[in-house]
């Protein structure tokens, strides 16, 4: 049995949208078919080019879609993003504004000289106080964090879709070397999301979950050495995109290990009823009122 | 434990701490501190770069801050802060370096070592006898040098006065360095940085000469390379008053265990008054901690501070045992090292259901 799936990773996700402050009003940012769009702007790309040519600062919607593209392969998204439905991350737009002001202030930072003198070896020294301007490396980290906070402010529906986008990007077969170089971060990203799912599946006494990113053929493995030894789980990284980000991790008492085919609101999944059991395949259907966060999506077995 | 396994372990531990943040059953959550605790220890063992350990802790700090952000709140410090430099508590050194020969020759006593991510500093106190007729103290400290166990050389810069100075090693001594030798013409002294770093982390197990240090540690770290949960909930109603140690009396009042942690409840009398003033800083900073224990299966455990309160001269402490104690354990040999004495106590454990 393999976990090979047809179609894009987001096939089990419905469109989503949110409103953000842009100019003097609120504009709608939409997500559909794996891409972010500024629904209130007829041609975002043209506005971006116009801004780059000196047409003034880009509109917020233009900035946000640019940040989405910029961070769509950034592992910080998985580090900061939600782990499960109850893991609420609420970033308000005034938080984002405050962070931007803080960032701008720190970039203007200056050191002041507080002392000068000579060392015991005869050299001279100067002691300067204050944080000073950031190094280029620090500025890069800060800028990425600022962009990340801006995208988290889009709300839970888009937070999860962004995490799925990042996981899908890192799951590409051409990224095997990059995955090998970041195994600890990827294992943590997988463990942090799989553990709550396992606790939903088996209960709070399931024990520790040791997750590794499965490479190669097949869907992976779920092993339990003894009743109290916890689980050793190997799943391909695209489980985070195709299964977890679509709210399909646990359905009808089964741990879903792969989505074989999907077209929202239906999906055919490969699932385990319990550790060590035979895999089963069944079709699920999303509830009529999809929740704001896909992680709280109510899927039902058909 | 290789570097990748150590980093994976620490990152997965960060995920566990994040899961416990605001979770029922963790009212005194202090996950970032605990993560730093383990990170420093892994770095001290030379299996993880200190900067990586600190980056992971700083990232958890920022990830938690994102989750407490609310409209109207000011900018969150950790999101844009430069990762802290993992300051370590200074630890005693004690060696004396002679800076010349003859009566009253200058001497430099190495008082303590402080390692940060960027530099290693040694607090020193110099002394020159009245009989000394050679060149002055500041001339003598110009010729100091240092080398670590990998053969890397460092310049040693002295600053401050003759009696209250500081030696700074430039460039920074790598996190994986196990010892460094400070040399003056004709003499040198060695500093064991592993012992230093473990002392800094408050983790030095008792009875551990530098050469034999890894045994409890390999036991603790080995557990995490193949974790075994403690199993279902259980309580061992230990109730024992320990003999006095350095003027302090401890009483053990309960041991409870669950899948991912074991908690030891302790009462204490005679601890320093600063506990009452700053309970959050306790007990990790006190010389009686951490406690080490070896269970009946041979597994070592170390305690981590998990909350405390103080009232009327009595302190109630909650210690988390790392790794958790399995319910298959029938006894614990508890080791408490004080300032001048040491206790070894064997606790028989009779587990009861905790339902």
PDB file of N, CA, C and O in Angstrom, chain B residues 90-98 107-114 121-125 182 187 189-192 195-196 199:
ATOM      1  N   UNK B  90      28.828  32.522  37.122  1.00  0.00           N
ATOM      2  CA  UNK B  90      30.260  32.284  37.305  1.00  0.00           C
ATOM      3  C   UNK B  90      30.481  31.081  38.197  1.00  0.00           C
ATOM      4  O   UNK B  90      29.717  30.823  39.115  1.00  0.00           O
ATOM      5  N   UNK B  91      31.509  30.335  37.895  1.00  0.00           N
ATOM      6  CA  UNK B  91      31.785  29.165  38.708  1.00  0.00           C
ATOM      7  C   UNK B  91      33.212  29.237  39.232  1.00  0.00           C
ATOM      8  O   UNK B  91      34.083  29.819  38.598  1.00  0.00           O
ATOM      9  N   UNK B  92      33.440  28.665  40.360  1.00  0.00           N
ATOM     10  CA  UNK B  92      34.743  28.822  40.992  1.00  0.00           C
ATOM     11  C   UNK B  92      35.861  28.141  40.222  1.00  0.00           C
ATOM     12  O   UNK B  92      35.658  27.099  39.613  1.00  0.00           O
ATOM     13  N   UNK B  93      36.996  28.761  40.207  1.00  0.00           N
ATOM     14  CA  UNK B  93      38.167  28.143  39.591  1.00  0.00           C
ATOM     15  C   UNK B  93      39.165  27.792  40.701  1.00  0.00           C
ATOM     16  O   UNK B  93      39.231  26.653  41.130  1.00  0.00           O
ATOM     17  N   UNK B  94      39.887  28.792  41.202  1.00  0.00           N
ATOM     18  CA  UNK B  94      40.709  28.551  42.380  1.00  0.00           C
ATOM     19  C   UNK B  94      42.195  28.403  42.143  1.00  0.00           C
ATOM     20  O   UNK B  94      42.978  28.483  43.085  1.00  0.00           O
ATOM     21  N   UNK B  95      42.588  28.202  40.874  1.00  0.00           N
ATOM     22  CA  UNK B  95      44.011  27.997  40.640  1.00  0.00           C
ATOM     23  C   UNK B  95      44.810  29.294  40.811  1.00  0.00           C
ATOM     24  O   UNK B  95      44.270  30.385  40.694  1.00  0.00           O
ATOM     25  N   UNK B  96      46.108  29.119  41.076  1.00  0.00           N
ATOM     26  CA  UNK B  96      47.002  30.269  41.223  1.00  0.00           C
ATOM     27  C   UNK B  96      48.085  30.181  40.152  1.00  0.00           C
ATOM     28  O   UNK B  96      48.698  29.134  39.947  1.00  0.00           O
ATOM     29  N   UNK B  97      48.279  31.281  39.453  1.00  0.00           N
ATOM     30  CA  UNK B  97      49.285  31.344  38.396  1.00  0.00           C
ATOM     31  C   UNK B  97      50.407  32.265  38.855  1.00  0.00           C
ATOM     32  O   UNK B  97      50.174  33.445  39.149  1.00  0.00           O
ATOM     33  N   UNK B  98      51.606  31.733  38.920  1.00  0.00           N
ATOM     34  CA  UNK B  98      52.755  32.552  39.311  1.00  0.00           C
ATOM     35  C   UNK B  98      53.271  33.285  38.083  1.00  0.00           C
ATOM     36  O   UNK B  98      53.434  32.711  37.019  1.00  0.00           O
ATOM     37  N   UNK B 107      51.442  37.074  41.696  1.00  0.00           N
ATOM     38  CA  UNK B 107      50.594  35.892  41.562  1.00  0.00           C
ATOM     39  C   UNK B 107      49.219  36.329  41.097  1.00  0.00           C
ATOM     40  O   UNK B 107      48.748  37.405  41.448  1.00  0.00           O
ATOM     41  N   UNK B 108      48.634  35.462  40.328  1.00  0.00           N
ATOM     42  CA  UNK B 108      47.294  35.753  39.825  1.00  0.00           C
ATOM     43  C   UNK B 108      46.389  34.608  40.256  1.00  0.00           C
ATOM     44  O   UNK B 108      46.566  33.469  39.828  1.00  0.00           O
ATOM     45  N   UNK B 109      45.439  34.895  41.109  1.00  0.00           N
ATOM     46  CA  UNK B 109      44.502  33.851  41.521  1.00  0.00           C
ATOM     47  C   UNK B 109      43.296  33.893  40.588  1.00  0.00           C
ATOM     48  O   UNK B 109      42.660  34.939  40.432  1.00  0.00           O
ATOM     49  N   UNK B 110      43.002  32.750  39.947  1.00  0.00           N
ATOM     50  CA  UNK B 110      41.853  32.670  39.044  1.00  0.00           C
ATOM     51  C   UNK B 110      40.623  32.372  39.905  1.00  0.00           C
ATOM     52  O   UNK B 110      40.485  31.272  40.431  1.00  0.00           O
ATOM     53  N   UNK B 111      39.757  33.349  40.048  1.00  0.00           N
ATOM     54  CA  UNK B 111      38.651  33.216  40.996  1.00  0.00           C
ATOM     55  C   UNK B 111      37.460  32.470  40.410  1.00  0.00           C
ATOM     56  O   UNK B 111      36.881  31.603  41.046  1.00  0.00           O
ATOM     57  N   UNK B 112      37.082  32.858  39.215  1.00  0.00           N
ATOM     58  CA  UNK B 112      35.889  32.225  38.643  1.00  0.00           C
ATOM     59  C   UNK B 112      35.914  32.376  37.129  1.00  0.00           C
ATOM     60  O   UNK B 112      36.591  33.242  36.583  1.00  0.00           O
ATOM     61  N   UNK B 113      35.146  31.509  36.491  1.00  0.00           N
ATOM     62  CA  UNK B 113      35.073  31.504  35.031  1.00  0.00           C
ATOM     63  C   UNK B 113      33.638  31.768  34.618  1.00  0.00           C
ATOM     64  O   UNK B 113      32.710  31.159  35.152  1.00  0.00           O
ATOM     65  N   UNK B 114      33.471  32.676  33.679  1.00  0.00           N
ATOM     66  CA  UNK B 114      32.149  32.928  33.130  1.00  0.00           C
ATOM     67  C   UNK B 114      32.232  32.750  31.622  1.00  0.00           C
ATOM     68  O   UNK B 114      33.033  33.400  30.964  1.00  0.00           O
ATOM     69  N   UNK B 121      35.460  34.741  30.169  1.00  0.00           N
ATOM     70  CA  UNK B 121      36.082  35.712  31.061  1.00  0.00           C
ATOM     71  C   UNK B 121      36.450  35.025  32.376  1.00  0.00           C
ATOM     72  O   UNK B 121      35.679  34.215  32.902  1.00  0.00           O
ATOM     73  N   UNK B 122      37.601  35.373  32.856  1.00  0.00           N
ATOM     74  CA  UNK B 122      38.070  34.812  34.118  1.00  0.00           C
ATOM     75  C   UNK B 122      38.309  35.969  35.088  1.00  0.00           C
ATOM     76  O   UNK B 122      39.112  36.865  34.812  1.00  0.00           O
ATOM     77  N   UNK B 123      37.578  35.956  36.166  1.00  0.00           N
ATOM     78  CA  UNK B 123      37.776  36.979  37.191  1.00  0.00           C
ATOM     79  C   UNK B 123      39.021  36.626  37.990  1.00  0.00           C
ATOM     80  O   UNK B 123      39.176  35.476  38.436  1.00  0.00           O
ATOM     81  N   UNK B 124      39.906  37.586  38.137  1.00  0.00           N
ATOM     82  CA  UNK B 124      41.187  37.289  38.786  1.00  0.00           C
ATOM     83  C   UNK B 124      41.480  38.313  39.880  1.00  0.00           C
ATOM     84  O   UNK B 124      40.922  39.416  39.894  1.00  0.00           O
ATOM     85  N   UNK B 125      42.334  37.925  40.776  1.00  0.00           N
ATOM     86  CA  UNK B 125      42.844  38.839  41.797  1.00  0.00           C
ATOM     87  C   UNK B 125      44.352  38.645  41.874  1.00  0.00           C
ATOM     88  O   UNK B 125      44.826  37.522  42.070  1.00  0.00           O
ATOM     89  N   UNK B 182      45.849  28.321  30.749  1.00  0.00           N
ATOM     90  CA  UNK B 182      46.328  29.697  30.804  1.00  0.00           C
ATOM     91  C   UNK B 182      47.815  29.654  31.136  1.00  0.00           C
ATOM     92  O   UNK B 182      48.210  29.008  32.116  1.00  0.00           O
ATOM     93  N   UNK B 187      55.210  28.917  33.538  1.00  0.00           N
ATOM     94  CA  UNK B 187      54.151  28.249  34.298  1.00  0.00           C
ATOM     95  C   UNK B 187      52.824  28.297  33.558  1.00  0.00           C
ATOM     96  O   UNK B 187      52.594  29.165  32.718  1.00  0.00           O
ATOM     97  N   UNK B 189      48.414  26.950  34.115  1.00  0.00           N
ATOM     98  CA  UNK B 189      47.401  26.220  34.883  1.00  0.00           C
ATOM     99  C   UNK B 189      46.263  25.873  33.937  1.00  0.00           C
ATOM    100  O   UNK B 189      46.032  26.553  32.942  1.00  0.00           O
ATOM    101  N   UNK B 190      45.579  24.793  34.236  1.00  0.00           N
ATOM    102  CA  UNK B 190      44.487  24.351  33.386  1.00  0.00           C
ATOM    103  C   UNK B 190      43.134  24.566  34.035  1.00  0.00           C
ATOM    104  O   UNK B 190      42.989  24.467  35.247  1.00  0.00           O
ATOM    105  N   UNK B 191      42.154  24.877  33.199  1.00  0.00           N
ATOM    106  CA  UNK B 191      40.774  25.022  33.683  1.00  0.00           C
ATOM    107  C   UNK B 191      39.911  24.013  32.952  1.00  0.00           C
ATOM    108  O   UNK B 191      39.906  23.974  31.720  1.00  0.00           O
ATOM    109  N   UNK B 192      39.187  23.196  33.722  1.00  0.00           N
ATOM    110  CA  UNK B 192      38.310  22.210  33.121  1.00  0.00           C
ATOM    111  C   UNK B 192      36.989  22.873  32.780  1.00  0.00           C
ATOM    112  O   UNK B 192      36.180  23.176  33.649  1.00  0.00           O
ATOM    113  N   UNK B 195      33.552  20.752  33.450  1.00  0.00           N
ATOM    114  CA  UNK B 195      33.084  20.846  34.826  1.00  0.00           C
ATOM    115  C   UNK B 195      32.523  22.239  35.075  1.00  0.00           C
ATOM    116  O   UNK B 195      31.464  22.416  35.677  1.00  0.00           O
ATOM    117  N   UNK B 196      33.230  23.237  34.541  1.00  0.00           N
ATOM    118  CA  UNK B 196      32.777  24.612  34.708  1.00  0.00           C
ATOM    119  C   UNK B 196      31.381  24.801  34.145  1.00  0.00           C
ATOM    120  O   UNK B 196      30.494  25.345  34.789  1.00  0.00           O
ATOM    121  N   UNK B 199      28.771  23.070  36.097  1.00  0.00           N
ATOM    122  CA  UNK B 199      28.492  23.817  37.317  1.00  0.00           C
ATOM    123  C   UNK B 199      27.636  25.029  36.980  1.00  0.00           C
ATOM    124  O   UNK B 199      26.700  25.369  37.685  1.00  0.00           O
TER     125      UNK B 199
END
